Phi, psi and omega in degrees: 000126184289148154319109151295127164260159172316150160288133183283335182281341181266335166304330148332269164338299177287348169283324175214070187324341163243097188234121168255108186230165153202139168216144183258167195022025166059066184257074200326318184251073169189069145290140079239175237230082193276005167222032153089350182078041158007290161305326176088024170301115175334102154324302184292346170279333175293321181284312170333306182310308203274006176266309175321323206277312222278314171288339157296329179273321148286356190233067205280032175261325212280349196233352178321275206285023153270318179290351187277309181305299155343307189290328200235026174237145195277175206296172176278311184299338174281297150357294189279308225268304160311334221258329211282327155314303193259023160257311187301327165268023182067025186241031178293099186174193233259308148353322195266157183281358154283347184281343190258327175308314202266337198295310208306330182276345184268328195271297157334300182269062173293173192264185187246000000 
């Protein structure tokens, strides 16, 4: 049974989600770049992505407690909205209550 590989156009995305791309026959080097690449991303960061995609998929044990964490982290408008609270009060640091909101769900889920 052949290996499905990451798609080079969702490796792409995930490094800079809105990247105006096109690639044919999901050919690393039959890129373009309909917005000239701005950021300057890299084939190896697209080969990287795409080792990432693959071993998430082959080894989804290895990956639980990112999905787990997922599940338990409040929304981004809360995220910001705490983090912006311990900037404005002098609690950028280990004190403050976004560094103890994400410790305590990354210290639940820890990785294996």
């Amino acid at each position: 049974k052949e290996k499905k590989m990451a798609e080079v156009i969702v490796a792409i995305t995930n490094i800079r989600p809105n990247a105006d791309v096109k690639v044919v026959n999901n050919d690393i080097n039959k890129i373009t770049w309909l917005d000239s690449n701005p950021t300057n991303i890299t084939t190896e960061q697209i080969q990287a992505e795409m080792n990432r995609m693959d071993d998430k998929i082959s080894n989804p044990d290895n990956y639980a407690y990112m999905n787990k964490r997922q599940k338990e982290y409040p929304s981004i408008e809360e995220q910001l909205d705490t983090l912006w609270h311990d900037i404005n009060n002098d609690k950028l640091n280990k004190n403050g209550n976004f560094y103890k909101l994400l410790n305590d769900i990354k210290t639940m889920y820890a990785k294996s």
